[in-house]
Amino acid sequence: MQHKILILSTSLGLGGADQQVIELASNLIQRGHQVKILSMVPLGVMGLEAQSDGFDVATLNMSPGVPEPRVIPKLIHLINDWQPHIIHSHMLHANLLARIVRIFTRVPVIICTAHSVDESEGARWRDIAYKFTDFLCDLTINTSKAGVERYIQIGLVPINKARFIPNFVNTNKFKLDSELRSNIRSKLGVGDKFIWLAVGRFDPLKDYPNTIKAFAIVLKQNPNALLIIAGIGKLKSDIEELVKELQIESNVSFLGARSDVVALMNGADAYLKSSAWEGMPMVLLEAAATQLPIISTDVGGSRETVLDGESGFLVPSKNSQALAEAMLKMMAISEVERLQMGQKGREFVVANYSTEEVVTQWEQLYCNLLEQRQITAFV
């Protein structure tokens, strides 16, 4: 059955959750559904790209981090005019907004998706808001099993209304390509250096200070290593300053925002992630699909993505020494062993996180909920 779906997202910038929103919309459209994408804040890079590609994308133009009740009537009008069968919201603020507007509209189904184990990020009022607006949505989905367990455990969502549906990755796009590897390494001029790659915005949750401190320890034993970081963010200058303080500028390369992440992953020898907390990290799925062995902190859904000891190594968060030791261990094993680890990672991702499988889960969920309300097709 084909349906009208309004996807409401907190943002459409450069984050993994933003990417999932657009990829989900694209795949649902390919399957015949009508999809409108709405961002609460002004469109970022991914939102503008989707708009230029012909997607039905709009924004409420809210200021980031600033409550603006004025947008509620605007959203209500949009919903009443378009009459979607489903509102599927993503991330904390969009989830709360979707619940609020349900009071004033007649949307058959509202599904809220959390992309982090701890979306409240320590703010107690957000936990309270989630808990006391739960009755206004049909289901709360989390993209990691760890997230589902936490939400149930602390009482944000009753067990009968919590569900796990993971992020997905395009395994036809993210895959091993020897030609890409050769070309990108040549462009970057890295020679035979061991390349560590980190991709993600400069934000507290990514804990880049941990990355840099661990890498500085690694260089004392293996100076032929290079750390490449692709991303932008408010803390970038702080991280650049830390690199200077540790006198490792010649071994760290800041690439900024990049559109060639597939190539970068092919050019790297291993992937590095030192987050302090996470949901289901998209970048780990992408790295694994590209057959990169992975070092990651054991937070959020990382354990659901990285097979510890098989496709990579997991270490405690906020522990630069443990992170460095795992990195040195990875560099010490043979290239053949690293390739075998990467192959195991890809096999696991293809089996559990492929686009086709996960989008089908979403589609079946939509249909099941709408059938309960006797809504079966376009009106």
CSV table of N, CA and C in Angstrom, one decimal, residues 179-254:
chain,number,residue,atom,x,y,z
A,179,GLU,N,40.8,1.0,-6.8
A,179,GLU,CA,41.1,2.1,-7.7
A,179,GLU,C,40.9,3.4,-6.9
A,180,LEU,N,39.8,3.5,-6.2
A,180,LEU,CA,39.5,4.7,-5.4
A,180,LEU,C,40.6,4.9,-4.3
A,181,ARG,N,41.1,3.8,-3.7
A,181,ARG,CA,42.1,3.8,-2.7
A,181,ARG,C,43.4,4.4,-3.3
A,182,SER,N,43.8,3.9,-4.5
A,182,SER,CA,45.0,4.4,-5.1
A,182,SER,C,44.9,5.9,-5.4
A,183,ASN,N,43.8,6.3,-6.0
A,183,ASN,CA,43.6,7.7,-6.4
A,183,ASN,C,43.6,8.7,-5.2
A,184,ILE,N,42.8,8.3,-4.2
A,184,ILE,CA,42.7,9.3,-3.1
A,184,ILE,C,44.0,9.4,-2.3
A,185,ARG,N,44.8,8.3,-2.2
A,185,ARG,CA,46.1,8.3,-1.5
A,185,ARG,C,47.1,9.2,-2.3
A,186,SER,N,46.9,9.1,-3.6
A,186,SER,CA,47.8,9.9,-4.4
A,186,SER,C,47.5,11.4,-4.3
A,187,LYS,N,46.2,11.7,-4.3
A,187,LYS,CA,45.7,13.1,-4.2
A,187,LYS,C,46.1,13.7,-2.8
A,188,LEU,N,46.1,12.9,-1.8
A,188,LEU,CA,46.4,13.3,-0.4
A,188,LEU,C,47.9,13.4,-0.2
A,189,GLY,N,48.6,12.7,-1.0
A,189,GLY,CA,50.1,12.6,-0.9
A,189,GLY,C,50.6,12.0,0.4
A,190,VAL,N,49.9,10.8,0.7
A,190,VAL,CA,50.2,10.2,2.0
A,190,VAL,C,51.3,9.1,1.9
A,191,GLY,N,51.7,8.8,0.7
A,191,GLY,CA,52.8,7.8,0.6
A,191,GLY,C,52.4,6.5,1.2
A,192,ASP,N,53.3,5.9,2.0
A,192,ASP,CA,53.1,4.6,2.6
A,192,ASP,C,52.7,4.7,4.1
A,193,LYS,N,52.3,5.9,4.5
A,193,LYS,CA,51.9,6.1,5.9
A,193,LYS,C,50.6,5.3,6.3
A,194,PHE,N,50.6,4.9,7.5
A,194,PHE,CA,49.3,4.2,8.0
A,194,PHE,C,48.3,5.3,8.3
A,195,ILE,N,47.2,5.2,7.6
A,195,ILE,CA,46.2,6.3,7.7
A,195,ILE,C,45.0,5.9,8.6
A,196,TRP,N,44.9,6.7,9.7
A,196,TRP,CA,43.7,6.6,10.5
A,196,TRP,C,42.7,7.7,10.0
A,197,LEU,N,41.4,7.3,9.9
A,197,LEU,CA,40.4,8.2,9.4
A,197,LEU,C,39.3,8.4,10.5
A,198,ALA,N,39.0,9.7,10.7
A,198,ALA,CA,37.8,10.0,11.6
A,198,ALA,C,36.9,11.0,10.8
A,199,VAL,N,35.6,10.7,10.8
A,199,VAL,CA,34.7,11.5,10.1
A,199,VAL,C,33.6,11.9,11.1
A,200,GLY,N,33.3,13.2,11.2
A,200,GLY,CA,32.3,13.7,12.1
A,200,GLY,C,32.5,15.1,12.5
A,201,ARG,N,31.4,15.7,12.9
A,201,ARG,CA,31.5,17.2,13.3
A,201,ARG,C,32.2,17.3,14.6
A,202,PHE,N,32.8,18.5,14.8
A,202,PHE,CA,33.6,18.8,16.0
A,202,PHE,C,32.6,19.2,17.1
A,203,ASP,N,32.1,18.3,17.9
A,203,ASP,CA,31.1,18.5,18.9
A,203,ASP,C,31.5,17.7,20.1
A,204,PRO,N,31.0,18.1,21.3
A,204,PRO,CA,31.4,17.4,22.5
A,204,PRO,C,31.2,15.9,22.5
A,205,LEU,N,30.1,15.5,21.9
A,205,LEU,CA,29.8,14.0,22.0
A,205,LEU,C,30.8,13.2,21.2
A,206,LYS,N,31.5,13.8,20.2
A,206,LYS,CA,32.5,13.1,19.5
A,206,LYS,C,33.8,12.9,20.2
A,207,ASP,N,34.0,13.8,21.2
A,207,ASP,CA,35.2,13.7,22.1
A,207,ASP,C,36.5,13.6,21.3
A,208,TYR,N,36.7,14.6,20.4
A,208,TYR,CA,38.0,14.7,19.6
A,208,TYR,C,39.2,14.9,20.5
A,209,PRO,N,39.1,15.5,21.7
A,209,PRO,CA,40.3,15.6,22.5
A,209,PRO,C,40.9,14.2,22.8
A,210,ASN,N,40.0,13.3,23.0
A,210,ASN,CA,40.4,11.9,23.3
A,210,ASN,C,41.1,11.3,22.1
A,211,THR,N,40.6,11.6,20.9
A,211,THR,CA,41.2,11.1,19.7
A,211,THR,C,42.6,11.6,19.6
A,212,ILE,N,42.8,12.9,19.8
A,212,ILE,CA,44.1,13.6,19.6
A,212,ILE,C,45.1,13.1,20.6
A,213,LYS,N,44.7,13.0,21.9
A,213,LYS,CA,45.6,12.6,22.9
A,213,LYS,C,46.0,11.2,22.7
A,214,ALA,N,45.1,10.3,22.3
A,214,ALA,CA,45.5,8.9,22.0
A,214,ALA,C,46.5,8.8,20.8
A,215,PHE,N,46.2,9.6,19.8
A,215,PHE,CA,47.1,9.6,18.6
A,215,PHE,C,48.5,10.1,19.0
A,216,ALA,N,48.6,11.1,19.9
A,216,ALA,CA,49.9,11.6,20.3
A,216,ALA,C,50.7,10.5,21.0
A,217,ILE,N,50.0,9.6,21.7
A,217,ILE,CA,50.6,8.5,22.4
A,217,ILE,C,51.1,7.5,21.3
A,218,VAL,N,50.3,7.3,20.3
A,218,VAL,CA,50.6,6.3,19.2
A,218,VAL,C,51.9,6.8,18.5
A,219,LEU,N,52.0,8.1,18.2
A,219,LEU,CA,53.1,8.6,17.5
A,219,LEU,C,54.4,8.4,18.2
A,220,LYS,N,54.4,8.3,19.5
A,220,LYS,CA,55.7,8.1,20.2
A,220,LYS,C,56.3,6.7,19.8
A,221,GLN,N,55.4,5.8,19.5
A,221,GLN,CA,55.9,4.4,19.1
A,221,GLN,C,55.9,4.2,17.6
A,222,ASN,N,55.0,4.9,16.9
A,222,ASN,CA,54.9,4.7,15.5
A,222,ASN,C,54.7,6.1,14.8
A,223,PRO,N,55.8,6.8,14.5
A,223,PRO,CA,55.7,8.1,13.9
A,223,PRO,C,55.3,8.1,12.4
A,224,ASN,N,55.1,7.0,11.8
A,224,ASN,CA,54.7,6.9,10.4
A,224,ASN,C,53.2,6.8,10.2
A,225,ALA,N,52.5,7.3,11.2
A,225,ALA,CA,51.0,7.3,11.1
A,225,ALA,C,50.5,8.7,10.8
A,226,LEU,N,49.4,8.7,10.2
A,226,LEU,CA,48.7,10.0,9.9
A,226,LEU,C,47.3,9.9,10.2
A,227,LEU,N,46.8,10.9,10.9
A,227,LEU,CA,45.3,11.0,11.3
A,227,LEU,C,44.7,12.0,10.4
A,228,ILE,N,43.6,11.6,9.7
A,228,ILE,CA,42.9,12.5,8.8
A,228,ILE,C,41.5,12.6,9.4
A,229,ILE,N,41.1,13.9,9.6
A,229,ILE,CA,39.8,14.2,10.2
A,229,ILE,C,38.9,15.0,9.1
A,230,ALA,N,37.8,14.4,8.8
A,230,ALA,CA,36.9,15.1,7.9
A,230,ALA,C,35.6,15.6,8.7
A,231,GLY,N,35.4,16.9,8.7
A,231,GLY,CA,34.3,17.4,9.5
A,231,GLY,C,34.5,18.9,9.8
A,232,ILE,N,33.4,19.5,10.2
A,232,ILE,CA,33.4,20.9,10.6
A,232,ILE,C,32.7,21.0,12.0
A,233,GLY,N,32.7,22.1,12.6
A,233,GLY,CA,32.0,22.3,13.8
A,233,GLY,C,32.6,23.3,14.7
A,234,LYS,N,31.8,23.7,15.7
A,234,LYS,CA,32.2,24.8,16.6
A,234,LYS,C,33.5,24.6,17.4
A,235,LEU,N,33.8,23.3,17.6
A,235,LEU,CA,35.0,23.1,18.4
A,235,LEU,C,36.3,22.8,17.6
A,236,LYS,N,36.2,23.0,16.3
A,236,LYS,CA,37.3,22.7,15.4
A,236,LYS,C,38.6,23.5,15.8
A,237,SER,N,38.5,24.8,16.1
A,237,SER,CA,39.6,25.6,16.5
A,237,SER,C,40.3,25.1,17.8
A,238,ASP,N,39.4,24.6,18.7
A,238,ASP,CA,40.0,24.1,20.0
A,238,ASP,C,40.8,22.8,19.7
A,239,ILE,N,40.4,22.0,18.8
A,239,ILE,CA,41.1,20.7,18.5
A,239,ILE,C,42.4,21.1,17.7
A,240,GLU,N,42.3,22.0,16.8
A,240,GLU,CA,43.5,22.5,16.1
A,240,GLU,C,44.6,23.0,17.1
A,241,GLU,N,44.1,23.7,18.1
A,241,GLU,CA,45.0,24.2,19.1
A,241,GLU,C,45.6,23.1,20.0
A,242,LEU,N,44.9,22.1,20.3
A,242,LEU,CA,45.4,20.9,21.0
A,242,LEU,C,46.5,20.2,20.2
A,243,VAL,N,46.2,20.1,18.9
A,243,VAL,CA,47.2,19.5,18.0
A,243,VAL,C,48.5,20.2,18.1
A,244,LYS,N,48.4,21.6,18.1
A,244,LYS,CA,49.6,22.4,18.2
A,244,LYS,C,50.3,22.2,19.5
A,245,GLU,N,49.6,22.2,20.6
A,245,GLU,CA,50.1,22.1,21.9
A,245,GLU,C,50.9,20.8,22.0
A,246,LEU,N,50.4,19.7,21.4
A,246,LEU,CA,51.1,18.4,21.5
A,246,LEU,C,52.1,18.2,20.4
A,247,GLN,N,52.3,19.3,19.6
A,247,GLN,CA,53.3,19.3,18.5
A,247,GLN,C,53.2,18.1,17.6
A,248,ILE,N,52.0,17.8,17.1
A,248,ILE,CA,51.8,16.7,16.2
A,248,ILE,C,51.2,17.2,14.9
A,249,GLU,N,51.4,18.5,14.6
A,249,GLU,CA,50.7,19.1,13.4
A,249,GLU,C,51.0,18.4,12.1
A,250,SER,N,52.3,17.9,12.0
A,250,SER,CA,52.7,17.3,10.7
A,250,SER,C,52.0,15.9,10.5
A,251,ASN,N,51.4,15.4,11.6
A,251,ASN,CA,50.8,14.0,11.5
A,251,ASN,C,49.3,14.1,11.5
A,252,VAL,N,48.7,15.3,11.6
A,252,VAL,CA,47.2,15.4,11.6
A,252,VAL,C,46.8,16.3,10.5
A,253,SER,N,45.8,15.9,9.7
A,253,SER,CA,45.3,16.6,8.6
A,253,SER,C,43.8,16.9,8.8
A,254,PHE,N,43.4,18.2,8.8
A,254,PHE,CA,42.0,18.6,8.9
A,254,PHE,C,41.5,18.9,7.5
